[in-house]
Amino acid sequence: MSLQRSRELTYLTRAEVAQTLSEIDAVAVAADTLRAHALGNTIVPDEGYLGWNTPNGYSARSLNMPGLVADGTTPVVGTKIINASLGNTRRGTPRADGLTLLFDAETAHPYALMDGTLISATRTAAVTAVAVEQFTTRPVRRVGLIGCGAQASTHFSILLPRLPDLREIRLYDQHPASVQAFLERHHKAAAAANVRLVVAKTAEEAVREADVVVPVTTVTEGYIRMEWLHPGAVVVHVSLDDLLPEVVLGAALVVVDDWELVRTDPRRLLGRMYREGLLCGPDEEPSGQHVKRVDGTIGHFLRQGTRQRDAQGVTVVNPFGMSVQDIALAHRVVSVASTLGLGTQLPR
């Protein structure tokens, strides 16, 4: 990035980001970033968190998540700002919205600004795909998808072509309209892949007998029980609060993307379990027989090439969400957008 280039600001709209993402293997970017993180070639500082109640009484928050990836000759630096209000879904608008910014590594000047919602959703689903490919030990024929909003749609689009043995996706959402919208949006692609979309009456029905379980909800209290889960199931705990502690404690393998992020967060399940003395990190010795140790990070297992140790046990993958995933993917978006002639130069 030249010094002259760093004084310009390229803006990419949501449509331009979407067009560019269609040209990128986001799963490969996610895997590369996880490996870089495991090697110590990233910086993931504490996120800035602002929470409030909206005038209509809904919970809202704003996150500012900077990051740096130094897995090449020039570091990639930027930040992700992602906001959300739980009242948005009732108004028929997306729950979350945000922006991603990239900074010149030499001058620290911002040089790219883009819609961050699709990048955030895509990198989240891409990490799920990495986890599924890394930790499943048998063909994935059934997926349980809990929550049928925008994040579920992104997961569907990324997972469908990567699971050749998939035959059924069970869907559950507390809001029937969300399920119907999902079916209307994706039934043709599912039919073309010979995959049935089955509407479950309960979350339990969606989870039972699923090889892979992906909760993408907004819940703040757990409900998924260990007895619901199929032996050998992989749960990619995307929304971070759907599992009951018994699932984590009883899992054969517990994996995170970054233990420090998980450990220091007071709001999500694994962070709360750590504070309650029920969970310890990969490099810690359990202080008692009832303390569960996290087995490692996704990047750690990717580097080792190791897989699940117990094919009959449940694997819990808890990707907290790292800013460097967004930054790395945004960097690829800007690069590809440039070759496609996309973006608007904004005056500074």
Coordinates of C-alpha atoms in Angstrom, one line a residue:
M1 CA 0.0 0.0 0.0
S2 CA 1.7 3.2 -1.1
L3 CA 1.7 6.4 1.0
Q4 CA -0.3 8.2 -1.8
R5 CA -2.9 5.4 -1.8
S6 CA -3.2 5.6 2.0
R7 CA -4.6 9.2 1.6
E8 CA -7.5 7.9 -0.5
L9 CA -10.6 6.2 1.0
T10 CA -12.3 3.5 -1.1
Y11 CA -15.9 2.8 -0.2
L12 CA -17.6 -0.4 -1.1
T13 CA -21.4 -0.8 -0.8
R14 CA -23.1 -3.9 0.5
A15 CA -23.9 -4.9 -3.1
E16 CA -20.2 -4.5 -4.1
V17 CA -19.1 -6.5 -1.1
A18 CA -21.5 -9.2 -2.0
Q19 CA -20.3 -9.3 -5.6
T20 CA -16.7 -9.5 -4.5
L21 CA -17.3 -12.2 -1.9
S22 CA -18.8 -14.4 -4.6
E23 CA -15.2 -14.5 -6.1
I24 CA -13.5 -15.4 -2.8
D25 CA -13.0 -18.7 -1.0
A26 CA -14.0 -17.4 2.4
V27 CA -13.4 -20.7 4.1
A28 CA -9.8 -20.8 2.9
V29 CA -9.3 -17.3 4.2
A30 CA -10.8 -18.3 7.6
A31 CA -8.6 -21.3 7.9
D32 CA -5.4 -19.4 7.0
T33 CA -6.3 -16.7 9.6
L34 CA -6.9 -19.3 12.3
R35 CA -3.5 -20.9 11.5
A36 CA -1.9 -17.5 11.6
H37 CA -3.5 -16.8 15.0
A38 CA -2.2 -20.1 16.3
L39 CA 1.3 -19.2 15.2
G40 CA 1.1 -15.8 17.0
N41 CA 1.0 -13.8 13.8
T42 CA -2.1 -11.8 14.8
I43 CA -3.0 -9.2 17.4
V44 CA -6.5 -9.4 18.8
P45 CA -7.0 -6.7 21.5
D46 CA -9.9 -6.3 23.8
E47 CA -13.1 -5.2 22.1
G48 CA -14.8 -2.0 22.9
Y49 CA -18.3 -2.7 24.1
L50 CA -21.2 -0.3 24.5
G51 CA -24.6 -1.5 25.7
W52 CA -27.8 0.3 26.2
N53 CA -31.6 0.0 26.2
T54 CA -33.4 1.5 23.2
P55 CA -36.3 4.0 23.8
N56 CA -38.6 1.1 23.1
G57 CA -37.0 -1.0 25.8
Y58 CA -34.9 -3.4 23.6
S59 CA -31.3 -4.4 24.4
A60 CA -28.8 -2.8 21.9
R61 CA -25.0 -2.8 21.7
S62 CA -22.1 -1.5 19.7
L63 CA -18.8 -3.4 19.3
N64 CA -15.5 -2.0 18.1
M65 CA -13.1 -4.8 17.3
P66 CA -9.7 -3.9 16.0
G67 CA -7.2 -6.5 14.7
L68 CA -3.9 -7.1 12.9
V69 CA -2.8 -10.0 10.8
A70 CA 1.0 -10.3 10.1
D71 CA 1.0 -13.4 8.0
G72 CA 2.7 -11.9 5.0
T73 CA 5.2 -9.2 4.0
T74 CA 2.9 -6.3 5.0
P75 CA 0.6 -6.5 8.0
V76 CA -3.2 -6.1 7.5
V77 CA -4.7 -3.7 10.0
G78 CA -8.2 -2.6 10.6
T79 CA -11.3 -2.6 12.8
K80 CA -14.8 -4.0 12.7
I81 CA -17.7 -1.9 14.1
I82 CA -20.8 -4.1 14.4
N83 CA -24.0 -2.9 16.1
A84 CA -27.2 -4.7 16.9
S85 CA -30.6 -4.2 18.5
L86 CA -32.9 -7.1 19.5
G87 CA -35.9 -5.0 18.5
N88 CA -34.9 -4.9 14.9
T89 CA -36.3 -8.4 14.1
R90 CA -39.7 -7.3 15.3
R91 CA -39.5 -4.4 13.0
G92 CA -38.6 -6.6 10.0
T93 CA -35.1 -5.1 9.8
P94 CA -31.7 -7.0 10.2
R95 CA -30.7 -7.4 13.9
A96 CA -27.1 -6.3 13.2
D97 CA -25.4 -3.8 10.9
G98 CA -21.9 -2.4 10.8
L99 CA -18.8 -1.2 8.9
T100 CA -15.3 -2.6 8.4
L101 CA -12.3 -0.2 8.0
L102 CA -8.8 -1.0 6.9
F103 CA -5.7 1.1 7.8
D104 CA -2.4 1.6 6.0
A105 CA 0.2 -0.4 7.9
E106 CA 2.8 2.4 7.5
T107 CA 0.8 5.6 8.0
A108 CA -2.1 4.2 10.0
H109 CA -4.4 6.2 7.7
P110 CA -7.8 4.6 6.8
Y111 CA -7.8 3.5 3.1
A112 CA -10.9 1.4 2.8
L113 CA -14.4 1.5 4.3
M114 CA -17.1 -1.0 3.5
D115 CA -20.3 -2.5 4.6
G116 CA -19.3 -5.0 7.3
T117 CA -22.5 -7.0 7.8
L118 CA -21.9 -9.4 5.0
I119 CA -18.2 -9.7 5.9
S120 CA -19.1 -10.5 9.5
A121 CA -21.8 -13.1 8.5
T122 CA -19.5 -14.7 5.9
R123 CA -16.5 -15.1 8.1
T124 CA -18.7 -16.5 10.9
A125 CA -20.2 -19.1 8.5
A126 CA -16.7 -19.8 7.1
V127 CA -15.3 -20.5 10.5
T128 CA -18.2 -22.9 11.1
A129 CA -17.3 -24.7 7.8
V130 CA -13.7 -25.0 8.9
A131 CA -14.8 -26.5 12.2
V132 CA -17.2 -29.0 10.6
E133 CA -14.5 -30.1 8.2
Q134 CA -11.9 -30.4 10.9
F135 CA -13.9 -32.1 13.7
T136 CA -16.5 -34.4 12.0
T137 CA -15.3 -38.0 11.8
R138 CA -18.1 -39.3 9.6
P139 CA -20.1 -38.2 6.6
V140 CA -22.5 -35.3 7.6
R141 CA -25.9 -36.3 6.5
R142 CA -28.1 -34.2 8.8
V143 CA -27.6 -30.7 10.1
G144 CA -29.7 -29.1 12.8
L145 CA -30.0 -25.3 12.2
I146 CA -31.6 -23.4 15.0
G147 CA -32.5 -19.8 14.1
C148 CA -33.5 -19.0 10.5
G149 CA -32.4 -15.4 10.2
A150 CA -29.7 -13.8 8.0
Q151 CA -26.9 -15.7 9.7
A152 CA -28.7 -19.0 9.0
S153 CA -28.9 -18.1 5.4
T154 CA -25.2 -17.4 5.1
H155 CA -24.4 -20.7 6.8
F156 CA -26.7 -22.5 4.4
S157 CA -25.0 -21.0 1.4
I158 CA -21.5 -21.8 2.6
L159 CA -22.1 -25.3 4.1
L160 CA -24.3 -26.7 1.3
P161 CA -21.7 -27.0 -1.4
R162 CA -19.1 -28.3 1.1
L163 CA -21.1 -31.2 2.5
P164 CA -21.5 -33.7 -0.3
D165 CA -23.2 -36.3 1.8
L166 CA -25.8 -33.9 3.3
R167 CA -29.4 -35.1 2.8
E168 CA -31.4 -33.1 5.4
I169 CA -31.4 -29.8 7.2
R170 CA -33.8 -29.5 10.1
L171 CA -34.9 -26.0 10.8
Y172 CA -36.3 -24.4 14.0
D173 CA -37.1 -20.9 14.8
Q174 CA -39.4 -19.4 17.5
H175 CA -40.8 -17.2 14.7
P176 CA -42.7 -19.1 12.0
A177 CA -42.3 -16.2 9.6
S178 CA -38.5 -16.5 9.8
V179 CA -38.8 -20.2 8.9
Q180 CA -41.1 -19.5 6.0
A181 CA -38.8 -16.8 4.7
F182 CA -35.8 -19.2 4.9
L183 CA -37.7 -21.9 3.0
E184 CA -38.8 -19.4 0.2
R185 CA -35.2 -18.2 -0.1
H186 CA -33.4 -21.5 -0.2
H187 CA -35.8 -24.3 -1.3
K188 CA -34.6 -24.3 -4.9
A189 CA -30.9 -24.6 -4.0
A190 CA -31.7 -27.3 -1.5
A191 CA -33.7 -29.3 -4.0
A192 CA -30.9 -28.9 -6.6
A193 CA -28.5 -30.5 -4.1
N194 CA -31.0 -33.2 -3.2
V195 CA -31.2 -31.9 0.4
R196 CA -34.5 -31.8 2.2
L197 CA -35.5 -28.8 4.3
V198 CA -37.5 -30.1 7.3
V199 CA -39.3 -27.8 9.7
A200 CA -38.9 -29.0 13.3
K201 CA -41.6 -28.4 15.8
T202 CA -39.1 -27.9 18.6
A203 CA -35.4 -27.1 19.1
E204 CA -35.0 -30.6 20.5
E205 CA -36.4 -32.1 17.3
A206 CA -34.0 -30.1 15.2
V207 CA -31.0 -31.2 17.3
R208 CA -31.7 -35.0 17.7
E209 CA -29.9 -37.3 15.3
A210 CA -28.1 -34.3 13.7
D211 CA -24.4 -34.9 12.8
V212 CA -23.8 -31.2 13.0
V213 CA -25.7 -28.7 15.2
V214 CA -25.5 -24.9 14.5
P215 CA -27.4 -22.5 16.7
V216 CA -27.6 -19.0 15.3
T217 CA -30.0 -17.3 17.6
T218 CA -30.2 -14.3 19.9
V219 CA -31.0 -16.2 23.1
T220 CA -29.3 -15.4 26.4
E221 CA -30.2 -18.5 28.3
G222 CA -29.2 -22.1 27.5
Y223 CA -31.7 -24.8 26.4
I224 CA -29.8 -27.5 24.5
R225 CA -29.3 -30.6 26.7
M226 CA -26.7 -33.2 26.3
E227 CA -29.3 -36.0 26.0
W228 CA -30.6 -34.3 22.8
L229 CA -27.2 -34.7 21.0
H230 CA -26.4 -37.6 18.7
P231 CA -23.2 -39.6 19.7
G232 CA -20.3 -38.1 17.7
A233 CA -22.2 -34.8 17.0
V234 CA -20.3 -31.6 16.4
V235 CA -21.9 -28.5 17.9
V236 CA -20.6 -25.2 16.4
H237 CA -21.9 -22.9 19.2
V238 CA -22.1 -19.8 17.0
S239 CA -24.5 -17.7 19.1
L240 CA -22.6 -18.7 22.3
D241 CA -25.5 -19.0 24.8
D242 CA -27.6 -21.9 23.5
L243 CA -25.9 -24.8 25.3
L244 CA -26.5 -25.7 28.9
P245 CA -23.3 -26.1 31.0
E246 CA -23.9 -29.9 31.1
V247 CA -23.1 -30.1 27.3
V248 CA -19.7 -28.4 27.8
L249 CA -18.9 -30.4 30.9
G250 CA -19.9 -33.6 29.2
A251 CA -18.2 -33.0 25.8
A252 CA -15.4 -35.2 24.6
L253 CA -13.7 -32.2 23.0
V254 CA -14.1 -28.5 23.7
V255 CA -12.5 -26.1 21.2
V256 CA -12.4 -22.3 21.0
D257 CA -11.0 -19.8 18.5
D258 CA -9.2 -17.7 21.2
W259 CA -9.2 -18.7 24.9
E260 CA -8.3 -15.2 26.1
L261 CA -11.4 -13.7 24.4
V262 CA -13.6 -16.4 25.9
R263 CA -12.1 -16.3 29.3
T264 CA -12.4 -12.5 29.8
D265 CA -16.0 -12.2 28.5
P266 CA -18.5 -12.0 31.4
R267 CA -21.6 -12.3 29.2
R268 CA -21.3 -15.6 27.4
L269 CA -21.6 -19.2 28.6
L270 CA -18.0 -20.3 28.6
G271 CA -16.8 -17.1 30.2
R272 CA -19.4 -17.5 32.9
M273 CA -18.3 -21.1 33.5
Y274 CA -14.7 -20.0 33.8
R275 CA -15.7 -17.5 36.5
E276 CA -17.7 -20.1 38.3
G277 CA -14.7 -22.4 38.4
L278 CA -16.2 -25.0 36.0
L279 CA -13.8 -24.4 33.1
C280 CA -10.1 -23.8 32.7
G281 CA -7.9 -23.0 29.7
P282 CA -5.8 -25.4 27.5
D283 CA -2.6 -24.6 29.4
E284 CA -4.1 -24.9 32.9
E285 CA -4.5 -27.8 35.2
P286 CA -8.0 -28.4 36.4
S287 CA -8.4 -27.5 40.1
G288 CA -10.8 -30.3 40.7
Q289 CA -12.4 -33.4 39.2
H290 CA -15.5 -31.4 38.1
V291 CA -13.5 -28.8 36.2
K292 CA -13.5 -29.1 32.4
R293 CA -10.4 -28.1 30.5
V294 CA -10.7 -26.6 27.0
D295 CA -8.7 -28.8 24.7
G296 CA -7.3 -26.1 22.4
T297 CA -8.0 -23.7 19.6
I298 CA -9.3 -24.4 16.1
G299 CA -6.0 -23.1 14.7
H300 CA -4.0 -25.4 17.0
F301 CA -5.9 -28.4 15.7
L302 CA -5.6 -27.2 12.1
R303 CA -1.8 -26.9 12.5
Q304 CA -1.5 -30.3 14.0
G305 CA -3.9 -31.9 11.5
T306 CA -5.5 -33.8 14.4
R307 CA -9.1 -34.7 14.6
Q308 CA -11.7 -35.6 17.2
R309 CA -10.3 -38.2 19.6
D310 CA -13.6 -39.9 20.5
A311 CA -16.0 -40.6 17.6
Q312 CA -18.8 -41.4 20.1
G313 CA -18.4 -38.2 22.1
V314 CA -19.8 -34.8 21.5
T315 CA -17.5 -32.0 20.2
V316 CA -18.3 -28.4 21.2
V317 CA -16.7 -25.7 19.0
N318 CA -17.2 -22.3 20.5
P319 CA -16.0 -19.6 18.1
F320 CA -16.2 -16.4 20.0
G321 CA -15.5 -14.4 16.9
M322 CA -12.1 -12.7 16.2
S323 CA -11.7 -9.3 14.6
V324 CA -8.8 -10.6 12.6
Q325 CA -11.1 -12.9 10.6
D326 CA -13.1 -9.8 9.5
I327 CA -9.9 -7.9 8.7
A328 CA -8.3 -10.7 6.7
L329 CA -11.5 -11.2 4.7
A330 CA -12.0 -7.5 4.1
H331 CA -8.4 -7.3 2.8
R332 CA -9.2 -9.9 0.2
V333 CA -12.5 -8.1 -0.6
V334 CA -10.6 -4.9 -1.3
S335 CA -8.0 -6.7 -3.4
V336 CA -10.6 -8.5 -5.6
A337 CA -12.8 -5.4 -5.8
S338 CA -9.9 -3.5 -7.3
T339 CA -9.5 -6.0 -10.0
L340 CA -13.2 -5.9 -10.7
G341 CA -13.2 -2.1 -10.9
L342 CA -15.6 -1.8 -7.9
G343 CA -15.6 0.9 -5.2
T344 CA -16.0 4.7 -5.0
Q345 CA -13.2 7.0 -4.0
L346 CA -14.4 9.3 -1.3
P347 CA -12.9 12.8 -0.7
R348 CA -11.0 13.3 2.5

